[in-house]
């Protein structure tokens, strides 16, 4: 594992102990991932994000899996370069 992000909880948001979600780099074609797995209940609300859009699968226990087109390393590079 090249990078691991451990973000602090957002101000005012109550967090339960334990794992909330995991994220994977799926490449640049998130719509193709959805098409290849049409039977899954995709949450597409994160596709409108300007920086590193996401597809999400949320499970009954609250755990989620998120898929992104870019790696955390690339997102950090863009943020530091001011390319938001």
PDB file of N, CA and C in Angstrom:
ATOM      1  N   UNK A   1       0.861  -1.161   0.000  1.00  0.00           N
ATOM      2  CA  UNK A   1       0.000   0.000   0.000  1.00  0.00           C
ATOM      3  C   UNK A   1       0.906   1.221   0.000  1.00  0.00           C
ATOM      4  N   UNK A   2       0.768   2.029  -1.048  1.00  0.00           N
ATOM      5  CA  UNK A   2       1.644   3.180  -1.225  1.00  0.00           C
ATOM      6  C   UNK A   2       1.246   4.349  -0.326  1.00  0.00           C
ATOM      7  N   UNK A   3      -0.049   4.666  -0.261  1.00  0.00           N
ATOM      8  CA  UNK A   3      -0.547   5.767   0.563  1.00  0.00           C
ATOM      9  C   UNK A   3      -1.748   5.306   1.364  1.00  0.00           C
ATOM     10  N   UNK A   4      -1.850   5.810   2.571  1.00  0.00           N
ATOM     11  CA  UNK A   4      -2.994   5.521   3.424  1.00  0.00           C
ATOM     12  C   UNK A   4      -3.457   6.842   4.011  1.00  0.00           C
ATOM     13  N   UNK A   5      -4.723   7.163   3.808  1.00  0.00           N
ATOM     14  CA  UNK A   5      -5.293   8.404   4.321  1.00  0.00           C
ATOM     15  C   UNK A   5      -6.096   8.093   5.577  1.00  0.00           C
ATOM     16  N   UNK A   6      -5.810   8.816   6.642  1.00  0.00           N
ATOM     17  CA  UNK A   6      -6.567   8.692   7.885  1.00  0.00           C
ATOM     18  C   UNK A   6      -7.116  10.072   8.237  1.00  0.00           C
ATOM     19  N   UNK A   7      -8.230  10.445   7.612  1.00  0.00           N
ATOM     20  CA  UNK A   7      -8.777  11.783   7.847  1.00  0.00           C
ATOM     21  C   UNK A   7      -9.439  11.907   9.207  1.00  0.00           C
ATOM     22  N   UNK A   8      -9.383  13.112   9.729  1.00  0.00           N
ATOM     23  CA  UNK A   8     -10.093  13.414  10.970  1.00  0.00           C
ATOM     24  C   UNK A   8     -11.578  13.568  10.652  1.00  0.00           C
ATOM     25  N   UNK A   9     -12.444  13.272  11.610  1.00  0.00           N
ATOM     26  CA  UNK A   9     -13.882  13.466  11.369  1.00  0.00           C
ATOM     27  C   UNK A   9     -14.183  14.928  11.033  1.00  0.00           C
ATOM     28  N   UNK A  10     -15.164  15.139  10.177  1.00  0.00           N
ATOM     29  CA  UNK A  10     -15.565  16.495   9.822  1.00  0.00           C
ATOM     30  C   UNK A  10     -16.210  17.154  11.023  1.00  0.00           C
ATOM     31  N   UNK A  11     -15.957  18.423  11.193  1.00  0.00           N
ATOM     32  CA  UNK A  11     -16.487  19.178  12.312  1.00  0.00           C
ATOM     33  C   UNK A  11     -18.010  19.073  12.352  1.00  0.00           C
ATOM     34  N   UNK A  12     -18.538  18.707  13.514  1.00  0.00           N
ATOM     35  CA  UNK A  12     -19.968  18.597  13.704  1.00  0.00           C
ATOM     36  C   UNK A  12     -20.567  17.262  13.281  1.00  0.00           C
ATOM     37  N   UNK A  13     -19.753  16.377  12.710  1.00  0.00           N
ATOM     38  CA  UNK A  13     -20.261  15.078  12.266  1.00  0.00           C
ATOM     39  C   UNK A  13     -19.910  14.021  13.310  1.00  0.00           C
ATOM     40  N   UNK A  14     -20.920  13.348  13.800  1.00  0.00           N
ATOM     41  CA  UNK A  14     -20.700  12.300  14.791  1.00  0.00           C
ATOM     42  C   UNK A  14     -20.254  11.021  14.082  1.00  0.00           C
ATOM     43  N   UNK A  15     -19.212  10.400  14.587  1.00  0.00           N
ATOM     44  CA  UNK A  15     -18.652   9.210  13.953  1.00  0.00           C
ATOM     45  C   UNK A  15     -18.706   8.023  14.908  1.00  0.00           C
ATOM     46  N   UNK A  16     -19.063   6.887  14.377  1.00  0.00           N
ATOM     47  CA  UNK A  16     -19.019   5.642  15.150  1.00  0.00           C
ATOM     48  C   UNK A  16     -17.604   5.093  15.104  1.00  0.00           C
ATOM     49  N   UNK A  17     -17.246   4.276  16.076  1.00  0.00           N
ATOM     50  CA  UNK A  17     -15.950   3.607  16.050  1.00  0.00           C
ATOM     51  C   UNK A  17     -15.937   2.583  14.930  1.00  0.00           C
ATOM     52  N   UNK A  18     -14.783   2.389  14.333  1.00  0.00           N
ATOM     53  CA  UNK A  18     -14.645   1.355  13.315  1.00  0.00           C
ATOM     54  C   UNK A  18     -14.483   1.897  11.911  1.00  0.00           C
ATOM     55  N   UNK A  19     -14.506   1.007  10.971  1.00  0.00           N
ATOM     56  CA  UNK A  19     -14.304   1.325   9.568  1.00  0.00           C
ATOM     57  C   UNK A  19     -15.569   1.915   8.959  1.00  0.00           C
ATOM     58  N   UNK A  20     -15.432   3.020   8.258  1.00  0.00           N
ATOM     59  CA  UNK A  20     -16.569   3.659   7.589  1.00  0.00           C
ATOM     60  C   UNK A  20     -16.611   3.289   6.109  1.00  0.00           C
ATOM     61  N   UNK A  21     -15.459   3.410   5.434  1.00  0.00           N
ATOM     62  CA  UNK A  21     -15.410   3.068   4.015  1.00  0.00           C
ATOM     63  C   UNK A  21     -13.976   2.791   3.584  1.00  0.00           C
ATOM     64  N   UNK A  22     -13.847   2.143   2.443  1.00  0.00           N
ATOM     65  CA  UNK A  22     -12.558   1.945   1.789  1.00  0.00           C
ATOM     66  C   UNK A  22     -12.677   2.523   0.385  1.00  0.00           C
ATOM     67  N   UNK A  23     -11.546   2.937  -0.162  1.00  0.00           N
ATOM     68  CA  UNK A  23     -11.550   3.541  -1.488  1.00  0.00           C
ATOM     69  C   UNK A  23     -10.525   2.852  -2.376  1.00  0.00           C
ATOM     70  N   UNK A  24     -10.884   2.709  -3.653  1.00  0.00           N
ATOM     71  CA  UNK A  24     -10.014   2.073  -4.627  1.00  0.00           C
ATOM     72  C   UNK A  24      -9.896   2.945  -5.871  1.00  0.00           C
ATOM     73  N   UNK A  25      -8.744   2.886  -6.519  1.00  0.00           N
ATOM     74  CA  UNK A  25      -8.556   3.561  -7.801  1.00  0.00           C
ATOM     75  C   UNK A  25      -9.034   2.613  -8.882  1.00  0.00           C
ATOM     76  N   UNK A  26     -10.053   3.044  -9.625  1.00  0.00           N
ATOM     77  CA  UNK A  26     -10.654   2.198 -10.659  1.00  0.00           C
ATOM     78  C   UNK A  26     -10.260   2.639 -12.059  1.00  0.00           C
ATOM     79  N   UNK A  27      -9.523   3.714 -12.181  1.00  0.00           N
ATOM     80  CA  UNK A  27      -9.178   4.232 -13.498  1.00  0.00           C
ATOM     81  C   UNK A  27     -10.136   5.327 -13.922  1.00  0.00           C
ATOM     82  N   UNK A  28      -9.937   5.798 -15.129  1.00  0.00           N
ATOM     83  CA  UNK A  28     -10.654   6.993 -15.573  1.00  0.00           C
ATOM     84  C   UNK A  28     -12.083   6.755 -16.034  1.00  0.00           C
ATOM     85  N   UNK A  29     -12.484   5.511 -16.249  1.00  0.00           N
ATOM     86  CA  UNK A  29     -13.802   5.272 -16.831  1.00  0.00           C
ATOM     87  C   UNK A  29     -14.793   4.693 -15.811  1.00  0.00           C
ATOM     88  N   UNK A  30     -15.253   5.528 -14.893  1.00  0.00           N
ATOM     89  CA  UNK A  30     -16.213   5.077 -13.892  1.00  0.00           C
ATOM     90  C   UNK A  30     -17.546   4.663 -14.520  1.00  0.00           C
ATOM     91  N   UNK A  31     -18.036   5.363 -15.565  1.00  0.00           N
ATOM     92  CA  UNK A  31     -19.268   4.893 -16.206  1.00  0.00           C
ATOM     93  C   UNK A  31     -19.144   3.466 -16.777  1.00  0.00           C
ATOM     94  N   UNK A  32     -17.958   3.117 -17.276  1.00  0.00           N
ATOM     95  CA  UNK A  32     -17.754   1.760 -17.776  1.00  0.00           C
ATOM     96  C   UNK A  32     -17.825   0.753 -16.633  1.00  0.00           C
ATOM     97  N   UNK A  33     -17.269   1.091 -15.489  1.00  0.00           N
ATOM     98  CA  UNK A  33     -17.354   0.215 -14.312  1.00  0.00           C
ATOM     99  C   UNK A  33     -18.816  -0.028 -13.946  1.00  0.00           C
ATOM    100  N   UNK A  34     -19.619   1.038 -13.966  1.00  0.00           N
ATOM    101  CA  UNK A  34     -21.052   0.895 -13.684  1.00  0.00           C
ATOM    102  C   UNK A  34     -21.735   0.001 -14.717  1.00  0.00           C
ATOM    103  N   UNK A  35     -21.385   0.192 -15.976  1.00  0.00           N
ATOM    104  CA  UNK A  35     -22.003  -0.592 -17.053  1.00  0.00           C
ATOM    105  C   UNK A  35     -21.649  -2.074 -16.922  1.00  0.00           C
ATOM    106  N   UNK A  36     -20.396  -2.360 -16.544  1.00  0.00           N
ATOM    107  CA  UNK A  36     -19.946  -3.742 -16.403  1.00  0.00           C
ATOM    108  C   UNK A  36     -20.602  -4.439 -15.213  1.00  0.00           C
ATOM    109  N   UNK A  37     -21.100  -3.649 -14.263  1.00  0.00           N
ATOM    110  CA  UNK A  37     -21.709  -4.200 -13.049  1.00  0.00           C
ATOM    111  C   UNK A  37     -23.058  -3.526 -12.799  1.00  0.00           C
ATOM    112  N   UNK A  38     -23.928  -3.618 -13.787  1.00  0.00           N
ATOM    113  CA  UNK A  38     -25.220  -2.928 -13.753  1.00  0.00           C
ATOM    114  C   UNK A  38     -26.134  -3.389 -12.629  1.00  0.00           C
ATOM    115  N   UNK A  39     -25.930  -4.590 -12.148  1.00  0.00           N
ATOM    116  CA  UNK A  39     -26.819  -5.114 -11.114  1.00  0.00           C
ATOM    117  C   UNK A  39     -26.526  -4.535  -9.726  1.00  0.00           C
ATOM    118  N   UNK A  40     -25.419  -3.811  -9.583  1.00  0.00           N
ATOM    119  CA  UNK A  40     -25.068  -3.253  -8.271  1.00  0.00           C
ATOM    120  C   UNK A  40     -25.796  -1.930  -8.038  1.00  0.00           C
ATOM    121  N   UNK A  41     -26.135  -1.633  -6.785  1.00  0.00           N
ATOM    122  CA  UNK A  41     -26.871  -0.403  -6.467  1.00  0.00           C
ATOM    123  C   UNK A  41     -25.927   0.805  -6.314  1.00  0.00           C
ATOM    124  N   UNK A  42     -25.425   1.297  -7.411  1.00  0.00           N
ATOM    125  CA  UNK A  42     -24.462   2.397  -7.389  1.00  0.00           C
ATOM    126  C   UNK A  42     -25.080   3.692  -6.875  1.00  0.00           C
ATOM    127  N   UNK A  43     -24.340   4.393  -6.024  1.00  0.00           N
ATOM    128  CA  UNK A  43     -24.674   5.767  -5.651  1.00  0.00           C
ATOM    129  C   UNK A  43     -23.801   6.637  -6.544  1.00  0.00           C
ATOM    130  N   UNK A  44     -24.412   7.398  -7.431  1.00  0.00           N
ATOM    131  CA  UNK A  44     -23.663   8.197  -8.400  1.00  0.00           C
ATOM    132  C   UNK A  44     -23.570   9.679  -8.029  1.00  0.00           C
ATOM    133  N   UNK A  45     -24.014  10.050  -6.849  1.00  0.00           N
ATOM    134  CA  UNK A  45     -24.013  11.466  -6.468  1.00  0.00           C
ATOM    135  C   UNK A  45     -22.606  12.056  -6.443  1.00  0.00           C
ATOM    136  N   UNK A  46     -21.580  11.241  -6.229  1.00  0.00           N
ATOM    137  CA  UNK A  46     -20.207  11.734  -6.190  1.00  0.00           C
ATOM    138  C   UNK A  46     -19.569  11.913  -7.551  1.00  0.00           C
ATOM    139  N   UNK A  47     -20.266  11.531  -8.621  1.00  0.00           N
ATOM    140  CA  UNK A  47     -19.699  11.697  -9.965  1.00  0.00           C
ATOM    141  C   UNK A  47     -19.587  13.164 -10.357  1.00  0.00           C
ATOM    142  N   UNK A  48     -20.318  14.033  -9.683  1.00  0.00           N
ATOM    143  CA  UNK A  48     -20.281  15.457 -10.026  1.00  0.00           C
ATOM    144  C   UNK A  48     -19.137  16.208  -9.340  1.00  0.00           C
ATOM    145  N   UNK A  49     -18.368  15.531  -8.506  1.00  0.00           N
ATOM    146  CA  UNK A  49     -17.229  16.178  -7.852  1.00  0.00           C
ATOM    147  C   UNK A  49     -16.220  16.618  -8.908  1.00  0.00           C
ATOM    148  N   UNK A  50     -15.693  17.836  -8.759  1.00  0.00           N
ATOM    149  CA  UNK A  50     -14.728  18.334  -9.743  1.00  0.00           C
ATOM    150  C   UNK A  50     -13.356  17.692  -9.568  1.00  0.00           C
ATOM    151  N   UNK A  51     -12.997  17.356  -8.355  1.00  0.00           N
ATOM    152  CA  UNK A  51     -11.710  16.718  -8.092  1.00  0.00           C
ATOM    153  C   UNK A  51     -11.952  15.275  -7.673  1.00  0.00           C
ATOM    154  N   UNK A  52     -11.491  14.357  -8.485  1.00  0.00           N
ATOM    155  CA  UNK A  52     -11.569  12.925  -8.217  1.00  0.00           C
ATOM    156  C   UNK A  52     -12.993  12.436  -7.921  1.00  0.00           C
ATOM    157  N   UNK A  53     -13.852  12.454  -8.934  1.00  0.00           N
ATOM    158  CA  UNK A  53     -15.227  11.953  -8.774  1.00  0.00           C
ATOM    159  C   UNK A  53     -15.238  10.543  -8.193  1.00  0.00           C
ATOM    160  N   UNK A  54     -16.386  10.134  -7.667  1.00  0.00           N
ATOM    161  CA  UNK A  54     -16.452   8.803  -7.061  1.00  0.00           C
ATOM    162  C   UNK A  54     -17.780   8.119  -7.336  1.00  0.00           C
ATOM    163  N   UNK A  55     -17.680   6.800  -7.390  1.00  0.00           N
ATOM    164  CA  UNK A  55     -18.842   5.909  -7.381  1.00  0.00           C
ATOM    165  C   UNK A  55     -18.842   5.228  -6.035  1.00  0.00           C
ATOM    166  N   UNK A  56     -20.020   4.999  -5.481  1.00  0.00           N
ATOM    167  CA  UNK A  56     -20.078   4.406  -4.146  1.00  0.00           C
ATOM    168  C   UNK A  56     -21.077   3.252  -4.105  1.00  0.00           C
ATOM    169  N   UNK A  57     -20.682   2.241  -3.368  1.00  0.00           N
ATOM    170  CA  UNK A  57     -21.580   1.145  -3.011  1.00  0.00           C
ATOM    171  C   UNK A  57     -21.706   1.167  -1.503  1.00  0.00           C
ATOM    172  N   UNK A  58     -22.930   1.280  -1.013  1.00  0.00           N
ATOM    173  CA  UNK A  58     -23.160   1.337   0.427  1.00  0.00           C
ATOM    174  C   UNK A  58     -23.915   0.078   0.848  1.00  0.00           C
ATOM    175  N   UNK A  59     -23.485  -0.495   1.948  1.00  0.00           N
ATOM    176  CA  UNK A  59     -24.072  -1.732   2.441  1.00  0.00           C
ATOM    177  C   UNK A  59     -24.971  -1.461   3.645  1.00  0.00           C
ATOM    178  N   UNK A  60     -25.831  -2.416   3.965  1.00  0.00           N
ATOM    179  CA  UNK A  60     -26.820  -2.259   5.034  1.00  0.00           C
ATOM    180  C   UNK A  60     -26.184  -1.927   6.377  1.00  0.00           C
ATOM    181  N   UNK A  61     -24.969  -2.425   6.615  1.00  0.00           N
ATOM    182  CA  UNK A  61     -24.307  -2.173   7.899  1.00  0.00           C
ATOM    183  C   UNK A  61     -23.631  -0.805   7.964  1.00  0.00           C
ATOM    184  N   UNK A  62     -23.754  -0.001   6.884  1.00  0.00           N
ATOM    185  CA  UNK A  62     -23.171   1.331   6.860  1.00  0.00           C
ATOM    186  C   UNK A  62     -21.811   1.402   6.189  1.00  0.00           C
ATOM    187  N   UNK A  63     -21.152   0.281   6.006  1.00  0.00           N
ATOM    188  CA  UNK A  63     -19.859   0.262   5.335  1.00  0.00           C
ATOM    189  C   UNK A  63     -20.047   0.611   3.862  1.00  0.00           C
ATOM    190  N   UNK A  64     -19.083   1.322   3.291  1.00  0.00           N
ATOM    191  CA  UNK A  64     -19.167   1.712   1.885  1.00  0.00           C
ATOM    192  C   UNK A  64     -17.846   1.428   1.182  1.00  0.00           C
ATOM    193  N   UNK A  65     -17.942   1.213  -0.126  1.00  0.00           N
ATOM    194  CA  UNK A  65     -16.773   1.093  -0.988  1.00  0.00           C
ATOM    195  C   UNK A  65     -16.886   2.209  -2.012  1.00  0.00           C
ATOM    196  N   UNK A  66     -15.800   2.982  -2.168  1.00  0.00           N
ATOM    197  CA  UNK A  66     -15.794   4.086  -3.121  1.00  0.00           C
ATOM    198  C   UNK A  66     -14.723   3.822  -4.178  1.00  0.00           C
ATOM    199  N   UNK A  67     -15.051   4.158  -5.421  1.00  0.00           N
ATOM    200  CA  UNK A  67     -14.147   3.980  -6.547  1.00  0.00           C
ATOM    201  C   UNK A  67     -13.850   5.344  -7.159  1.00  0.00           C
ATOM    202  N   UNK A  68     -12.568   5.602  -7.422  1.00  0.00           N
ATOM    203  CA  UNK A  68     -12.121   6.883  -7.968  1.00  0.00           C
ATOM    204  C   UNK A  68     -11.302   6.676  -9.238  1.00  0.00           C
ATOM    205  N   UNK A  69     -11.243   7.701 -10.093  1.00  0.00           N
ATOM    206  CA  UNK A  69     -10.405   7.596 -11.291  1.00  0.00           C
ATOM    207  C   UNK A  69      -8.924   7.868 -11.014  1.00  0.00           C
ATOM    208  N   UNK A  70      -8.615   8.611  -9.957  1.00  0.00           N
ATOM    209  CA  UNK A  70      -7.229   8.992  -9.695  1.00  0.00           C
ATOM    210  C   UNK A  70      -6.784   8.515  -8.316  1.00  0.00           C
ATOM    211  N   UNK A  71      -5.482   8.336  -8.194  1.00  0.00           N
ATOM    212  CA  UNK A  71      -4.907   7.916  -6.922  1.00  0.00           C
ATOM    213  C   UNK A  71      -4.840   9.088  -5.947  1.00  0.00           C
ATOM    214  N   UNK A  72      -4.721   8.778  -4.682  1.00  0.00           N
ATOM    215  CA  UNK A  72      -4.562   9.808  -3.658  1.00  0.00           C
ATOM    216  C   UNK A  72      -3.300  10.630  -3.931  1.00  0.00           C
ATOM    217  N   UNK A  73      -2.253   9.978  -4.399  1.00  0.00           N
ATOM    218  CA  UNK A  73      -1.003  10.683  -4.734  1.00  0.00           C
ATOM    219  C   UNK A  73      -1.255  11.749  -5.792  1.00  0.00           C
ATOM    220  N   UNK A  74      -2.020  11.416  -6.839  1.00  0.00           N
ATOM    221  CA  UNK A  74      -2.312  12.365  -7.910  1.00  0.00           C
ATOM    222  C   UNK A  74      -3.200  13.502  -7.406  1.00  0.00           C
ATOM    223  N   UNK A  75      -4.163  13.206  -6.556  1.00  0.00           N
ATOM    224  CA  UNK A  75      -5.035  14.241  -5.986  1.00  0.00           C
ATOM    225  C   UNK A  75      -4.216  15.215  -5.141  1.00  0.00           C
ATOM    226  N   UNK A  76      -3.322  14.694  -4.323  1.00  0.00           N
ATOM    227  CA  UNK A  76      -2.463  15.553  -3.496  1.00  0.00           C
ATOM    228  C   UNK A  76      -1.574  16.414  -4.376  1.00  0.00           C
ATOM    229  N   UNK A  77      -1.009  15.817  -5.441  1.00  0.00           N
ATOM    230  CA  UNK A  77      -0.159  16.583  -6.358  1.00  0.00           C
ATOM    231  C   UNK A  77      -0.946  17.748  -6.960  1.00  0.00           C
ATOM    232  N   UNK A  78      -2.169  17.507  -7.391  1.00  0.00           N
ATOM    233  CA  UNK A  78      -2.996  18.560  -7.970  1.00  0.00           C
ATOM    234  C   UNK A  78      -3.352  19.632  -6.948  1.00  0.00           C
ATOM    235  N   UNK A  79      -3.660  19.200  -5.724  1.00  0.00           N
ATOM    236  CA  UNK A  79      -3.986  20.183  -4.677  1.00  0.00           C
ATOM    237  C   UNK A  79      -2.793  21.075  -4.380  1.00  0.00           C
ATOM    238  N   UNK A  80      -1.602  20.481  -4.279  1.00  0.00           N
ATOM    239  CA  UNK A  80      -0.404  21.264  -3.991  1.00  0.00           C
ATOM    240  C   UNK A  80      -0.030  22.196  -5.135  1.00  0.00           C
ATOM    241  N   UNK A  81      -0.331  21.779  -6.367  1.00  0.00           N
ATOM    242  CA  UNK A  81      -0.029  22.594  -7.536  1.00  0.00           C
ATOM    243  C   UNK A  81      -1.102  23.665  -7.773  1.00  0.00           C
ATOM    244  N   UNK A  82      -2.193  23.604  -7.017  1.00  0.00           N
ATOM    245  CA  UNK A  82      -3.265  24.580  -7.161  1.00  0.00           C
ATOM    246  C   UNK A  82      -4.195  24.296  -8.313  1.00  0.00           C
ATOM    247  N   UNK A  83      -4.209  23.060  -8.812  1.00  0.00           N
ATOM    248  CA  UNK A  83      -5.089  22.682  -9.924  1.00  0.00           C
ATOM    249  C   UNK A  83      -6.384  22.090  -9.393  1.00  0.00           C
ATOM    250  N   UNK A  84      -7.139  22.867  -8.678  1.00  0.00           N
ATOM    251  CA  UNK A  84      -8.383  22.344  -8.094  1.00  0.00           C
ATOM    252  C   UNK A  84      -9.510  22.495  -9.029  1.00  0.00           C
TER     253      UNK A  84
END
